[in-house]
């Protein structure tokens, strides 16, 4: 059973389009992170959210944490080819102090010039 | 600051052999986590060390082990390699634990023949 579901699994869009990817769990997150990974490299941390309802912005990326802290979304405005990569969400599902993150399987995004 | 470094970057072994992978965290980071990444299972947590103590362990067989040294550098060892151990092994460091975000190395690509 996958504890953290990400959707869609694959996404291919044209440059300039907007998109949203989702991360869902039946459990409550103590905290949640989003990463982007490019082929042959390790994931790079984009953001950490902690408070239910929290919204964070990173240039054209907007991250939202659900009020109940069971879901999160990542919205990209005017996607660019440089946004191509695997987007991973990761959550601390076991409570504060667990020192263990659970990762979703990711959304593979391709932005076509 | 230098990022997380992992050595070697690529490794080819045969079934039954053992392997040791090394990770040097970002200076000042005391927490080191290890993950296995495969196309089918995604990123799966192996274990986490803090100040030379293993604080948490994922659901992997005892063939997978690790340790951390006083300078926070960490090693993981896999004994009696199996074909299914072929994967990208990622190390990540953080100040006190993964729940507020961690920084990944580039990974070691292990191929078991």
mmCIF file of C-alpha atoms in Angstrom:
data_model
loop_
_atom_site.group_PDB
_atom_site.id
_atom_site.type_symbol
_atom_site.label_atom_id
_atom_site.label_comp_id
_atom_site.label_asym_id
_atom_site.label_seq_id
_atom_site.Cartn_x
_atom_site.Cartn_y
_atom_site.Cartn_z
ATOM 1 C CA UNK A 1 0.000 0.000 0.000
ATOM 2 C CA UNK A 2 1.408 3.345 -1.086
ATOM 3 C CA UNK A 3 1.122 5.751 1.850
ATOM 4 C CA UNK A 4 1.659 8.810 -0.295
ATOM 5 C CA UNK A 5 -0.113 9.053 -3.659
ATOM 6 C CA UNK A 6 1.041 11.490 -6.312
ATOM 7 C CA UNK A 7 -0.918 12.395 -9.423
ATOM 8 C CA UNK A 8 -0.638 12.492 -12.280
ATOM 9 C CA UNK A 9 2.173 10.029 -12.738
ATOM 10 C CA UNK A 10 3.207 11.603 -16.056
ATOM 11 C CA UNK A 11 2.523 15.037 -17.505
ATOM 12 C CA UNK A 12 3.595 16.444 -20.856
ATOM 13 C CA UNK A 13 2.714 20.055 -21.623
ATOM 14 C CA UNK A 14 3.698 22.887 -23.926
ATOM 15 C CA UNK A 15 5.886 25.726 -22.775
ATOM 16 C CA UNK A 16 3.779 28.541 -21.308
ATOM 17 C CA UNK A 17 0.984 26.317 -19.976
ATOM 18 C CA UNK A 18 -0.005 26.059 -16.324
ATOM 19 C CA UNK A 19 -0.141 22.802 -14.394
ATOM 20 C CA UNK A 20 -0.923 21.385 -10.972
ATOM 21 C CA UNK A 21 0.335 18.170 -9.409
ATOM 22 C CA UNK A 22 -1.054 16.593 -6.285
ATOM 23 C CA UNK A 23 0.121 14.671 -3.258
ATOM 24 C CA UNK A 24 -2.369 12.848 -1.036
ATOM 25 C CA UNK A 25 -2.400 10.609 2.000
ATOM 26 C CA UNK A 26 -5.002 9.158 4.325
ATOM 27 C CA UNK A 27 -2.726 10.082 7.229
ATOM 28 C CA UNK A 28 -1.774 13.442 8.671
ATOM 29 C CA UNK A 29 1.635 14.884 7.843
ATOM 30 C CA UNK A 30 3.708 16.535 10.553
ATOM 31 C CA UNK A 31 5.503 18.263 7.703
ATOM 32 C CA UNK A 32 5.707 17.904 3.938
ATOM 33 C CA UNK A 33 8.401 18.657 1.421
ATOM 34 C CA UNK A 34 8.574 18.964 -2.342
ATOM 35 C CA UNK A 35 11.654 18.040 -4.338
ATOM 36 C CA UNK A 36 12.639 18.122 -8.001
ATOM 37 C CA UNK A 37 14.968 15.500 -9.396
ATOM 38 C CA UNK A 38 16.710 15.542 -12.762
ATOM 39 C CA UNK A 39 18.118 12.413 -14.441
ATOM 40 C CA UNK A 40 21.368 11.221 -12.894
ATOM 41 C CA UNK A 41 21.140 13.576 -9.932
ATOM 42 C CA UNK A 42 19.784 13.580 -6.400
ATOM 43 C CA UNK A 43 16.519 15.334 -5.504
ATOM 44 C CA UNK A 44 16.721 19.061 -4.771
ATOM 45 C CA UNK A 45 14.586 20.490 -1.983
ATOM 46 C CA UNK A 46 12.074 23.088 -3.216
ATOM 47 C CA UNK A 47 9.997 23.798 -0.111
ATOM 48 C CA UNK A 48 8.943 22.543 3.313
ATOM 49 C CA UNK A 49 5.405 23.204 4.613
ATOM 50 C CA UNK A 50 4.364 22.653 8.183
ATOM 51 C CA UNK A 51 1.117 24.492 8.937
ATOM 52 C CA UNK A 52 -2.286 23.407 7.596
ATOM 53 C CA UNK A 53 -3.518 25.856 4.942
ATOM 54 C CA UNK A 54 -0.034 27.220 4.355
ATOM 55 C CA UNK A 55 0.800 28.626 0.924
ATOM 56 C CA UNK A 56 4.370 29.228 -0.201
ATOM 57 C CA UNK A 57 5.598 30.713 -3.445
ATOM 58 C CA UNK A 58 8.915 30.168 -5.177
ATOM 59 C CA UNK A 59 8.998 32.290 -8.339
ATOM 60 C CA UNK A 60 6.493 30.581 -10.678
ATOM 61 C CA UNK A 61 5.858 27.676 -8.281
ATOM 62 C CA UNK A 62 3.068 27.811 -5.698
ATOM 63 C CA UNK A 63 2.835 25.187 -2.970
ATOM 64 C CA UNK A 64 -0.270 24.636 -0.892
ATOM 65 C CA UNK A 65 -0.687 22.486 2.208
ATOM 66 C CA UNK A 66 -4.202 21.229 2.899
ATOM 67 C CA UNK A 67 -6.059 22.468 5.964
ATOM 68 C CA UNK A 68 -6.149 18.956 7.415
ATOM 69 C CA UNK A 69 -2.472 18.385 6.543
ATOM 70 C CA UNK A 70 -3.307 15.280 4.500
ATOM 71 C CA UNK A 71 -2.699 16.693 1.039
ATOM 72 C CA UNK A 72 -0.621 19.181 -0.875
ATOM 73 C CA UNK A 73 -0.440 20.644 -4.347
ATOM 74 C CA UNK A 74 2.229 22.216 -6.502
ATOM 75 C CA UNK A 75 1.113 24.688 -9.168
ATOM 76 C CA UNK A 76 3.484 25.896 -11.879
ATOM 77 C CA UNK A 77 2.579 29.006 -13.848
ATOM 78 C CA UNK A 78 3.829 29.460 -17.417
ATOM 79 C CA UNK A 79 5.927 26.296 -17.434
ATOM 80 C CA UNK A 80 9.363 26.429 -19.034
ATOM 81 C CA UNK A 81 11.576 23.626 -20.410
ATOM 82 C CA UNK A 82 13.823 24.090 -17.361
ATOM 83 C CA UNK A 83 10.930 22.881 -15.178
ATOM 84 C CA UNK A 84 11.234 19.411 -16.708
ATOM 85 C CA UNK A 85 11.980 16.769 -14.107
ATOM 86 C CA UNK A 86 10.564 14.371 -11.540
ATOM 87 C CA UNK A 87 8.602 16.131 -8.809
ATOM 88 C CA UNK A 88 8.524 14.267 -5.520
ATOM 89 C CA UNK A 89 6.587 14.935 -2.369
ATOM 90 C CA UNK A 90 7.789 13.556 0.929
ATOM 91 C CA UNK A 91 6.127 13.601 4.297
ATOM 92 C CA UNK A 92 6.813 12.906 7.903
ATOM 93 C CA UNK A 93 3.853 10.610 8.555
ATOM 94 C CA UNK A 94 4.930 9.121 11.830
ATOM 95 C CA UNK A 95 4.863 12.234 13.927
ATOM 96 C CA UNK A 96 7.484 14.632 15.141
ATOM 97 C CA UNK A 97 10.755 12.988 15.934
ATOM 98 C CA UNK A 98 10.355 9.996 13.659
ATOM 99 C CA UNK A 99 13.397 11.046 11.595
ATOM 100 C CA UNK A 100 11.929 9.199 8.615
ATOM 101 C CA UNK A 101 10.404 10.575 5.432
ATOM 102 C CA UNK A 102 7.983 8.716 3.190
ATOM 103 C CA UNK A 103 8.213 9.598 -0.486
ATOM 104 C CA UNK A 104 5.602 9.445 -3.193
ATOM 105 C CA UNK A 105 6.557 7.871 -6.512
ATOM 106 C CA UNK A 106 6.595 11.253 -8.194
ATOM 107 C CA UNK A 107 5.170 13.117 -11.155
ATOM 108 C CA UNK A 108 7.353 13.087 -14.240
ATOM 109 C CA UNK A 109 6.939 16.430 -15.978
ATOM 110 C CA UNK A 110 8.034 17.179 -19.535
ATOM 111 C CA UNK A 111 7.751 20.731 -20.818
ATOM 112 C CA UNK A 112 7.992 20.881 -24.586
ATOM 113 C CA UNK A 113 9.515 24.030 -26.109
ATOM 114 C CA UNK B 1 29.496 25.331 1.506
ATOM 115 C CA UNK B 2 30.257 22.136 -0.331
ATOM 116 C CA UNK B 3 27.254 19.932 -0.965
ATOM 117 C CA UNK B 4 26.711 16.307 -0.054
ATOM 118 C CA UNK B 5 29.225 14.065 -1.775
ATOM 119 C CA UNK B 6 28.906 10.356 -2.452
ATOM 120 C CA UNK B 7 31.516 7.900 -3.623
ATOM 121 C CA UNK B 8 31.753 6.051 -5.846
ATOM 122 C CA UNK B 9 29.276 7.408 -8.385
ATOM 123 C CA UNK B 10 29.000 4.140 -10.277
ATOM 124 C CA UNK B 11 29.636 0.578 -9.226
ATOM 125 C CA UNK B 12 29.239 -2.801 -10.904
ATOM 126 C CA UNK B 13 29.235 -5.943 -8.758
ATOM 127 C CA UNK B 14 28.222 -9.559 -9.154
ATOM 128 C CA UNK B 15 25.720 -11.522 -7.112
ATOM 129 C CA UNK B 16 27.036 -12.635 -3.743
ATOM 130 C CA UNK B 17 29.607 -9.868 -3.405
ATOM 131 C CA UNK B 18 29.387 -7.092 -0.860
ATOM 132 C CA UNK B 19 29.674 -3.354 -1.354
ATOM 133 C CA UNK B 20 30.384 -0.273 0.762
ATOM 134 C CA UNK B 21 29.127 3.170 -0.223
ATOM 135 C CA UNK B 22 30.330 6.412 1.309
ATOM 136 C CA UNK B 23 28.615 9.722 2.038
ATOM 137 C CA UNK B 24 30.075 13.017 3.268
ATOM 138 C CA UNK B 25 27.357 15.387 4.525
ATOM 139 C CA UNK B 26 27.291 19.151 4.359
ATOM 140 C CA UNK B 27 29.605 20.631 6.974
ATOM 141 C CA UNK B 28 27.730 21.041 10.262
ATOM 142 C CA UNK B 29 24.981 18.574 9.387
ATOM 143 C CA UNK B 30 24.746 15.769 11.906
ATOM 144 C CA UNK B 31 21.863 13.779 10.430
ATOM 145 C CA UNK B 32 22.458 11.459 7.485
ATOM 146 C CA UNK B 33 19.721 9.409 5.826
ATOM 147 C CA UNK B 34 20.071 6.741 3.161
ATOM 148 C CA UNK B 35 17.521 5.855 0.481
ATOM 149 C CA UNK B 36 17.214 3.292 -2.284
ATOM 150 C CA UNK B 37 15.613 4.506 -5.513
ATOM 151 C CA UNK B 38 14.294 2.135 -8.171
ATOM 152 C CA UNK B 39 11.896 2.764 -11.073
ATOM 153 C CA UNK B 40 9.273 0.449 -9.616
ATOM 154 C CA UNK B 41 9.360 1.381 -5.931
ATOM 155 C CA UNK B 42 10.572 4.967 -6.010
ATOM 156 C CA UNK B 43 12.565 6.290 -3.046
ATOM 157 C CA UNK B 44 12.532 4.008 -0.052
ATOM 158 C CA UNK B 45 14.015 4.870 3.313
ATOM 159 C CA UNK B 46 16.883 2.664 4.490
ATOM 160 C CA UNK B 47 18.093 4.238 7.753
ATOM 161 C CA UNK B 48 19.019 7.485 9.456
ATOM 162 C CA UNK B 49 21.980 8.304 11.660
ATOM 163 C CA UNK B 50 22.565 11.205 14.033
ATOM 164 C CA UNK B 51 25.744 11.657 16.035
ATOM 165 C CA UNK B 52 26.865 8.093 15.264
ATOM 166 C CA UNK B 53 23.563 6.560 16.429
ATOM 167 C CA UNK B 54 21.000 4.896 14.208
ATOM 168 C CA UNK B 55 17.685 6.552 15.071
ATOM 169 C CA UNK B 56 15.419 4.858 12.571
ATOM 170 C CA UNK B 57 15.499 1.973 10.131
ATOM 171 C CA UNK B 58 13.335 1.178 7.132
ATOM 172 C CA UNK B 59 11.921 -2.154 6.091
ATOM 173 C CA UNK B 60 14.996 -3.693 4.499
ATOM 174 C CA UNK B 61 16.697 -7.028 5.240
ATOM 175 C CA UNK B 62 19.655 -7.252 7.581
ATOM 176 C CA UNK B 63 22.013 -7.423 4.588
ATOM 177 C CA UNK B 64 21.728 -3.642 4.527
ATOM 178 C CA UNK B 65 23.660 -1.931 7.276
ATOM 179 C CA UNK B 66 25.249 1.406 7.941
ATOM 180 C CA UNK B 67 27.292 3.445 10.317
ATOM 181 C CA UNK B 68 28.260 7.019 11.009
ATOM 182 C CA UNK B 69 31.605 8.338 12.129
ATOM 183 C CA UNK B 70 32.424 11.108 14.584
ATOM 184 C CA UNK B 71 32.928 13.572 11.710
ATOM 185 C CA UNK B 72 29.342 12.751 10.522
ATOM 186 C CA UNK B 73 30.549 10.924 7.435
ATOM 187 C CA UNK B 74 28.498 7.807 6.838
ATOM 188 C CA UNK B 75 28.859 4.486 5.085
ATOM 189 C CA UNK B 76 26.337 1.887 4.095
ATOM 190 C CA UNK B 77 27.127 -1.723 3.378
ATOM 191 C CA UNK B 78 25.197 -4.325 1.451
ATOM 192 C CA UNK B 79 26.319 -7.921 1.849
ATOM 193 C CA UNK B 80 25.521 -10.922 -0.338
ATOM 194 C CA UNK B 81 24.301 -8.791 -3.210
ATOM 195 C CA UNK B 82 21.212 -9.819 -5.158
ATOM 196 C CA UNK B 83 20.104 -8.738 -8.625
ATOM 197 C CA UNK B 84 17.255 -6.783 -7.040
ATOM 198 C CA UNK B 85 19.726 -4.583 -5.170
ATOM 199 C CA UNK B 86 20.512 -2.777 -8.423
ATOM 200 C CA UNK B 87 19.409 0.786 -7.747
ATOM 201 C CA UNK B 88 20.431 4.372 -7.171
ATOM 202 C CA UNK B 89 21.491 4.781 -3.548
ATOM 203 C CA UNK B 90 21.022 8.288 -2.247
ATOM 204 C CA UNK B 91 22.377 9.908 0.847
ATOM 205 C CA UNK B 92 20.850 13.056 2.347
ATOM 206 C CA UNK B 93 21.989 15.290 5.183
ATOM 207 C CA UNK B 94 20.262 17.767 7.453
ATOM 208 C CA UNK B 95 21.012 19.675 10.620
ATOM 209 C CA UNK B 96 18.880 17.742 13.076
ATOM 210 C CA UNK B 97 16.566 15.494 11.098
ATOM 211 C CA UNK B 98 14.766 15.097 7.797
ATOM 212 C CA UNK B 99 11.394 16.540 8.773
ATOM 213 C CA UNK B 100 12.385 20.145 7.947
ATOM 214 C CA UNK B 101 14.135 19.330 4.691
ATOM 215 C CA UNK B 102 17.289 17.592 3.656
ATOM 216 C CA UNK B 103 19.982 17.922 1.039
ATOM 217 C CA UNK B 104 20.751 15.031 -1.255
ATOM 218 C CA UNK B 105 23.963 13.882 -2.833
ATOM 219 C CA UNK B 106 24.138 12.802 -6.480
ATOM 220 C CA UNK B 107 23.807 9.136 -5.571
ATOM 221 C CA UNK B 108 25.704 5.944 -6.273
ATOM 222 C CA UNK B 109 24.400 3.876 -9.171
ATOM 223 C CA UNK B 110 24.860 0.223 -8.222
ATOM 224 C CA UNK B 111 24.468 -2.479 -10.847
ATOM 225 C CA UNK B 112 24.460 -6.114 -9.750
ATOM 226 C CA UNK B 113 25.130 -8.673 -12.483
#
